[in-house]
PDB file of C-alpha atoms in Angstrom:
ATOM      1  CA  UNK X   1      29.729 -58.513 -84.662  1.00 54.00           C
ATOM      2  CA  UNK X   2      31.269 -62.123 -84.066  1.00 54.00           C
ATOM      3  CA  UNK X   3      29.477 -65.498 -84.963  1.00 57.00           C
ATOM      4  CA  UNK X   4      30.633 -68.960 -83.291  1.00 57.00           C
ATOM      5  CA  UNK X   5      29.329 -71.484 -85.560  1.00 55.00           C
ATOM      6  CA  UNK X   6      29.726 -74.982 -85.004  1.00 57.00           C
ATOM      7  CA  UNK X   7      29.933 -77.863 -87.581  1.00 55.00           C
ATOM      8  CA  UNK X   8      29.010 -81.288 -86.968  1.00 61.00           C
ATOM      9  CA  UNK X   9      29.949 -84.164 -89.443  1.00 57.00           C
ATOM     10  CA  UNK X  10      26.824 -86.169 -89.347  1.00 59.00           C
ATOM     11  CA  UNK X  11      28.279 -89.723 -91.046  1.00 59.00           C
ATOM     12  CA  UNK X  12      31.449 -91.223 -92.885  1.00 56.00           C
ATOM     13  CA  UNK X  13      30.051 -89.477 -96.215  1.00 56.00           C
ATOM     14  CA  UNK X  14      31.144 -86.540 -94.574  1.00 64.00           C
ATOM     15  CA  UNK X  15      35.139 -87.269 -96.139  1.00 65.00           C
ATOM     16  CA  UNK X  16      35.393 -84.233 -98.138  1.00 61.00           C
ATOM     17  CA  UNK X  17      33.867 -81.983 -94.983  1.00 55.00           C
ATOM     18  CA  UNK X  18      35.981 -83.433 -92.760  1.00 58.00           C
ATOM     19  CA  UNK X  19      39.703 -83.035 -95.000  1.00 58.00           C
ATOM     20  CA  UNK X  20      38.745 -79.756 -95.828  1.00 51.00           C
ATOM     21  CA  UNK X  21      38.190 -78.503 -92.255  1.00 51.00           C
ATOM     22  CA  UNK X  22      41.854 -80.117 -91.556  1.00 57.00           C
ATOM     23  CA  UNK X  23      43.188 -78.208 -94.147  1.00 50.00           C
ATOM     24  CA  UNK X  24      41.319 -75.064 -93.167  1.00 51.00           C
ATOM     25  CA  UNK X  25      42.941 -75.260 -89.796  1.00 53.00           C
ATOM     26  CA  UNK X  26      46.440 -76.406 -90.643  1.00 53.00           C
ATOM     27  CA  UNK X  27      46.421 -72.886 -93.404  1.00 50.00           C
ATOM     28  CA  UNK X  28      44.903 -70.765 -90.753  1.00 47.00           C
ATOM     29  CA  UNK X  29      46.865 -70.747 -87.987  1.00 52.00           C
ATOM     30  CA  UNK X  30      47.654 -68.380 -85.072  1.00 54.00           C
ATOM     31  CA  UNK X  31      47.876 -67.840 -81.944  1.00 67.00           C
ATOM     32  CA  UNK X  32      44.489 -66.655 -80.816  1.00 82.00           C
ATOM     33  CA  UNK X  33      41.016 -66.985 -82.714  1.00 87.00           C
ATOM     34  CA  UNK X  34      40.699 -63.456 -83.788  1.00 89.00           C
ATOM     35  CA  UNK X  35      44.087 -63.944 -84.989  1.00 90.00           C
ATOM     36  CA  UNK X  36      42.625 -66.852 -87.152  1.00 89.00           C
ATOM     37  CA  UNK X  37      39.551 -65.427 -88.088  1.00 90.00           C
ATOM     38  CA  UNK X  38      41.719 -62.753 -89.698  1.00 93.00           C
ATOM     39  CA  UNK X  39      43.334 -65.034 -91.808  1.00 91.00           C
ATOM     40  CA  UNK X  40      40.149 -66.458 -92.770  1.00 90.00           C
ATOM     41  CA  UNK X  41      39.038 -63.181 -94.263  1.00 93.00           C
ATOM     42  CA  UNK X  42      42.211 -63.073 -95.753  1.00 94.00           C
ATOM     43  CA  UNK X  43      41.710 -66.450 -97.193  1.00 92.00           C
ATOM     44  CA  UNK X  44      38.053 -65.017 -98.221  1.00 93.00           C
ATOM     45  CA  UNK X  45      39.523 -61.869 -99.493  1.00 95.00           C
ATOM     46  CA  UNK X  46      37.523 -59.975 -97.235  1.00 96.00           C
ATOM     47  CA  UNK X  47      40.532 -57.523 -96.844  1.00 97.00           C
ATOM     48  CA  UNK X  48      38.256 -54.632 -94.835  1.00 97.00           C
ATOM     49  CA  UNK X  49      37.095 -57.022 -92.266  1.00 97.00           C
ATOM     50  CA  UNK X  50      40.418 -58.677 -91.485  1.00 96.00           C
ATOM     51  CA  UNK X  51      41.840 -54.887 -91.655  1.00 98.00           C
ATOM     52  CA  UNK X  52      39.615 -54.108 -88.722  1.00 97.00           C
ATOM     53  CA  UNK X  53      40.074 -57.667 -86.779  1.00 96.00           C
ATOM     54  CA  UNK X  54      43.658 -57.134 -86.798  1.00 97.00           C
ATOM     55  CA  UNK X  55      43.597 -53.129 -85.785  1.00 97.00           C
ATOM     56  CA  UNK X  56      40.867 -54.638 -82.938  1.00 96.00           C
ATOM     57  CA  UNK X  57      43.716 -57.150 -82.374  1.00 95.00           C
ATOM     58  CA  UNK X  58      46.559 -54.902 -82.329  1.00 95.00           C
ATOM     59  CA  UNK X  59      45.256 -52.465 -79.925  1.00 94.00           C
ATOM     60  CA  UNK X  60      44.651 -55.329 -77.505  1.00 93.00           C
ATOM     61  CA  UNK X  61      48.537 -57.306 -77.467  1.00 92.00           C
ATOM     62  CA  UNK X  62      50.941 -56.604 -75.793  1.00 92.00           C
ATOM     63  CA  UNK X  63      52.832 -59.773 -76.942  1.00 93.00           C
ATOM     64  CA  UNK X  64      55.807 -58.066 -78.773  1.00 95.00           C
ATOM     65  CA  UNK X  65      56.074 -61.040 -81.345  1.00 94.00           C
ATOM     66  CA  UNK X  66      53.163 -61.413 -82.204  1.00 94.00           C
ATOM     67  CA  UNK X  67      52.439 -57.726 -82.674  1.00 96.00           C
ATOM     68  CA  UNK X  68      55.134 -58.529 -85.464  1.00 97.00           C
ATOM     69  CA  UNK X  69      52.824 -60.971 -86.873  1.00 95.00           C
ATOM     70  CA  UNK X  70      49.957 -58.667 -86.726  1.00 97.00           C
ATOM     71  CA  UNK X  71      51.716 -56.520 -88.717  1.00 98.00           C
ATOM     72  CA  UNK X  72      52.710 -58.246 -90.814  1.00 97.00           C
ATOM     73  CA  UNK X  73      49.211 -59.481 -92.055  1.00 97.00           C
ATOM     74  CA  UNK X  74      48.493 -56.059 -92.254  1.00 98.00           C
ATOM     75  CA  UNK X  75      51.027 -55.521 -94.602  1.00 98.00           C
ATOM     76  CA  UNK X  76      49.778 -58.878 -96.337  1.00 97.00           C
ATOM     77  CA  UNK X  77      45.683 -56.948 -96.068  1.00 98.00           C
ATOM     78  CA  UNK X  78      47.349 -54.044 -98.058  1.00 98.00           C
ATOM     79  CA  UNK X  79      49.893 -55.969-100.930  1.00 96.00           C
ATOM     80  CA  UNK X  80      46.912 -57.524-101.459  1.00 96.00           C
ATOM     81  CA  UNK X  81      44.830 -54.597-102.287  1.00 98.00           C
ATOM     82  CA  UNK X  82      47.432 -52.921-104.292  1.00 97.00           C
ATOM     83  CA  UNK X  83      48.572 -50.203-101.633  1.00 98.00           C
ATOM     84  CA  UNK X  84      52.219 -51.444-101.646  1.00 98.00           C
ATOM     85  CA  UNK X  85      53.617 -48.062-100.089  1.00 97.00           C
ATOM     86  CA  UNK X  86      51.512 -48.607 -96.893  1.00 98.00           C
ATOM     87  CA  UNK X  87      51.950 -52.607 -97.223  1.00 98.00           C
ATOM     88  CA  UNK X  88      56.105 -51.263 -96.842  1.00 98.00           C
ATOM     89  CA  UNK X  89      55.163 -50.139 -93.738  1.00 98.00           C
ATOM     90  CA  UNK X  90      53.455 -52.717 -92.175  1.00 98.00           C
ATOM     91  CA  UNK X  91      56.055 -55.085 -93.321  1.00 98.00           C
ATOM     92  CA  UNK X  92      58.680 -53.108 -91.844  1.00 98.00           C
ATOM     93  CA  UNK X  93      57.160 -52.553 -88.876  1.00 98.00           C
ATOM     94  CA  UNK X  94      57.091 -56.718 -89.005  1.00 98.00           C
ATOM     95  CA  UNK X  95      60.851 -56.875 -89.649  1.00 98.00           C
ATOM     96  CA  UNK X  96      61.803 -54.257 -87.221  1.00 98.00           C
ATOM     97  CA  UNK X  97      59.965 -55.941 -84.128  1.00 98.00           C
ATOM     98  CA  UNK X  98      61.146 -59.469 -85.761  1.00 98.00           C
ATOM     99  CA  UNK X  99      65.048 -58.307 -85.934  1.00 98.00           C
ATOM    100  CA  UNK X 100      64.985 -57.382 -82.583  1.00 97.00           C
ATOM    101  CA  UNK X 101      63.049 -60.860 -80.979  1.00 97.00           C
ATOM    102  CA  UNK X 102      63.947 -63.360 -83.363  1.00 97.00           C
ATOM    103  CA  UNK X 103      67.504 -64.639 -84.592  1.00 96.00           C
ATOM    104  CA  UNK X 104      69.028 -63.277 -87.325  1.00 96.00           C
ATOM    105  CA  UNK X 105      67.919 -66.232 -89.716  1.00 96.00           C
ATOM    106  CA  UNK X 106      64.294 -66.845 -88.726  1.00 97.00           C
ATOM    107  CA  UNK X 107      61.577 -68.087 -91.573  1.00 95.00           C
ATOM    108  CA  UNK X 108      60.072 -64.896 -90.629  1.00 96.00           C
ATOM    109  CA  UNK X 109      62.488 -62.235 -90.912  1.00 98.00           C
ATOM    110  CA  UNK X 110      62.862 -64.137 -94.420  1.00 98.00           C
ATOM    111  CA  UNK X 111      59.407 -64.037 -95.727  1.00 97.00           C
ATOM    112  CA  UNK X 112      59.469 -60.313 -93.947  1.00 98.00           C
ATOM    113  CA  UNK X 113      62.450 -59.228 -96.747  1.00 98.00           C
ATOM    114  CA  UNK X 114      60.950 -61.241 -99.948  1.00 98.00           C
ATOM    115  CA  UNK X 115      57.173 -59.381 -98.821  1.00 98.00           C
ATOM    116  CA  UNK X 116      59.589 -56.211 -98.948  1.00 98.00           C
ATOM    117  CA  UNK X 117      61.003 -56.856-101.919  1.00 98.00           C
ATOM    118  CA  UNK X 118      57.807 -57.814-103.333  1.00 97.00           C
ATOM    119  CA  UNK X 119      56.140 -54.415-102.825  1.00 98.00           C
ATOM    120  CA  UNK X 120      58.805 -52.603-103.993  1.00 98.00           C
ATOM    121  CA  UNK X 121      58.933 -54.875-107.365  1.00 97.00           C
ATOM    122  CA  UNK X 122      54.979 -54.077-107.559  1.00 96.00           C
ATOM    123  CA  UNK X 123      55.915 -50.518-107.321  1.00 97.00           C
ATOM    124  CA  UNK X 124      58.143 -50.927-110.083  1.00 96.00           C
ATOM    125  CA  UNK X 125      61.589 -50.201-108.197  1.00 97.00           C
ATOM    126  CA  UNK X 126      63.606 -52.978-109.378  1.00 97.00           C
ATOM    127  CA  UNK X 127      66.478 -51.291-107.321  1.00 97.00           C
ATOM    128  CA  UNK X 128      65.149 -51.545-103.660  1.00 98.00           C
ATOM    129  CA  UNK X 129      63.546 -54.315-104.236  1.00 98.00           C
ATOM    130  CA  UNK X 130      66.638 -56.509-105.318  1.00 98.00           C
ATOM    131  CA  UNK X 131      68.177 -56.472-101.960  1.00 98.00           C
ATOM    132  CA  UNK X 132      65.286 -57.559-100.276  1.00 98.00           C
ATOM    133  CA  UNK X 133      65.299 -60.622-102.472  1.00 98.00           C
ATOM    134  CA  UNK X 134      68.729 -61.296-102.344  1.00 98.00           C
ATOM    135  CA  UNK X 135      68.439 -61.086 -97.930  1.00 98.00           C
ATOM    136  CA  UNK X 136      65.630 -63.401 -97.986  1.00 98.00           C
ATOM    137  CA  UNK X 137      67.122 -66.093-100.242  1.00 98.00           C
ATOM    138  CA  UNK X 138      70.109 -66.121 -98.464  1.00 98.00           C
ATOM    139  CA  UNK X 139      68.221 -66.911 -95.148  1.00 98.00           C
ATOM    140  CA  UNK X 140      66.319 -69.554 -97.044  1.00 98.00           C
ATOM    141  CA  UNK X 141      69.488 -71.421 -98.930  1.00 97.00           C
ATOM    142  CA  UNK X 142      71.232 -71.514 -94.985  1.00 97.00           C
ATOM    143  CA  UNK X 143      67.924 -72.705 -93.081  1.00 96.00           C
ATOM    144  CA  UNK X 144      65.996 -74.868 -95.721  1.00 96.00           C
ATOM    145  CA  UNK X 145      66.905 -77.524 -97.853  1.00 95.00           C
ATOM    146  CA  UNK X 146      68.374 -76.600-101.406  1.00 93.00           C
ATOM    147  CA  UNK X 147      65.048 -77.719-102.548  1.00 93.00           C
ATOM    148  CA  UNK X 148      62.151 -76.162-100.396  1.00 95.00           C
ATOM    149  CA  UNK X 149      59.874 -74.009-102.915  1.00 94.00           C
ATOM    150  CA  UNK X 150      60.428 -70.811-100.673  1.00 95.00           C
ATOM    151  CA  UNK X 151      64.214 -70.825-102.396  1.00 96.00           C
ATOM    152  CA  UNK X 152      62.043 -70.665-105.640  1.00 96.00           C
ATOM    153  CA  UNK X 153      60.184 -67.356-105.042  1.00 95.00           C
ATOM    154  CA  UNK X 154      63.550 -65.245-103.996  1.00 97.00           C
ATOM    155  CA  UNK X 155      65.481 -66.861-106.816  1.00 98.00           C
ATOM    156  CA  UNK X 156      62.610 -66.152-109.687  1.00 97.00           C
ATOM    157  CA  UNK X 157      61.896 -62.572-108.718  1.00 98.00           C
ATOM    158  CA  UNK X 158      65.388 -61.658-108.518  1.00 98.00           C
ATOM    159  CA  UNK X 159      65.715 -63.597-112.154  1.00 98.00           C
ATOM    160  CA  UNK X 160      63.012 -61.253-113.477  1.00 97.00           C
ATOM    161  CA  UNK X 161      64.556 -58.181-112.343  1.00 98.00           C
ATOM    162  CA  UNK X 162      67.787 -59.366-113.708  1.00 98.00           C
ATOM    163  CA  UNK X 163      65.888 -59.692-116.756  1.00 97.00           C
ATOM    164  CA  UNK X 164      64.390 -56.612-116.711  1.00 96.00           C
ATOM    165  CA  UNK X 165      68.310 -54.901-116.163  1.00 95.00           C
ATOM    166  CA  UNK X 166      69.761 -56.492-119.242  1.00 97.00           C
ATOM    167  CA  UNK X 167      71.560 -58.820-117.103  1.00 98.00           C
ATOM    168  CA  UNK X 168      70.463 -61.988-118.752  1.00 98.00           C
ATOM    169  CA  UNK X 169      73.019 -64.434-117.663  1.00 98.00           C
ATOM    170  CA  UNK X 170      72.276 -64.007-114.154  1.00 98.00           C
ATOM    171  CA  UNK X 171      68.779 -64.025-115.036  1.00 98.00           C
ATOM    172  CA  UNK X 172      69.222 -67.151-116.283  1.00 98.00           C
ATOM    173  CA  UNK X 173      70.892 -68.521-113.673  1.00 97.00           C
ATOM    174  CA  UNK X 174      68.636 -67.827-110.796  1.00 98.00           C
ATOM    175  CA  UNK X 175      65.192 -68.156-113.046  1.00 97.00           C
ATOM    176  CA  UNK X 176      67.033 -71.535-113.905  1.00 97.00           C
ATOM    177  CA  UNK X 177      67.034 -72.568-110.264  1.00 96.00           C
ATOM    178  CA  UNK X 178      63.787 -71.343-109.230  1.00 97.00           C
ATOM    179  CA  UNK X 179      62.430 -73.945-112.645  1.00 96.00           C
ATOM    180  CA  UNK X 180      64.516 -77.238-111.083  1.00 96.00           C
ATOM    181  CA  UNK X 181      62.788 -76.043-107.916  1.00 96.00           C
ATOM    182  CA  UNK X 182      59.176 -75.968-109.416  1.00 94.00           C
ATOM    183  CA  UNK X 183      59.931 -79.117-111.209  1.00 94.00           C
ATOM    184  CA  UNK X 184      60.780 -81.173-108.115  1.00 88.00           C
TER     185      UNK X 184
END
């Protein structure tokens, strides 16, 4: 069952209503409004109903791309529940339909490997999961500048599995840049 509700602001004391609705709709974008009303249960953490809004969703698209995106906030729906194994698939899924329609260095291919990498660290297999950082940082150092906060995430999980390895130098080295980032 869908709702529309509508909000009105009834008077200039209505600041705090009216910045958070602009930030509501700036973080939940997409390109349809089921899309966005599954990443507002997302947001929620209502991670059944935005499961079944983007299966609904899914079923429905025949937009290649954003059948990427779809899965890949299913993947998101199932990191997030701690079912990393069938969050791998969704994410690759993602990447595979994003490697074929995107260029090679796309934000989303990016976030697609560090997601990747991410379950796999979850998991606790440090091995897979390193080259999945190590892909998505170097797509973020060419793209972004050498100070964007996605160059952060890459470069401190590949630190900590560094860490974990015994290799403490280059743990230090990319923890150390993910910090300067943070600190910026």
């Amino acid at each position: 069952r869908l709702w529309n509700v509508y909000l009105t602001s009834t008077g200039k004391s209505d600041e705090q209503i009216i910045n958070l609705m602009k930030h509501m709709r700036e973080e939940i974008q997409g390109s349809s409004p089921l899309y966005q009303l599954g990443a507002l249960m997302i947001k929620l953490g209502e991670f059944d109903k935005a499961e079944e809004v983007y299966i609904n969703l899914l079923k429905h698209t025949f937009d290649e791309r954003e059948k990427g995106n779809i899965y890949y906030q299913l993947g998101h729906i199932k990191d997030s529940q701690e079912l990393h194994d069938k969050a791998l698939d969704y994410y690759q899924q993602a990447l595979t339909i994003y490697e074929d329609k995107l260029s090679p260095d796309h934000s989303n291919i990016a976030t697609c490997y560090n997601n990747i990498g991410l379950a796999y660290d979850n998991m606790g297999d440090y091995q897979k999961a390193l080259p999945f950082y190590e892909k998505a940082l170097d797509i973020y150092q060419k793209t972004l500048d050498a100070n964007h906060r996605n160059i952060a995430s890459p470069s401190s999980s590949i630190g900590l599995i560094y860490n974990t390895m015994g290799e403490y130098q280059k743990a230090l080295s990319y923890c150390t840049t993910a910090h300067e980032i943070f600190q910026t």
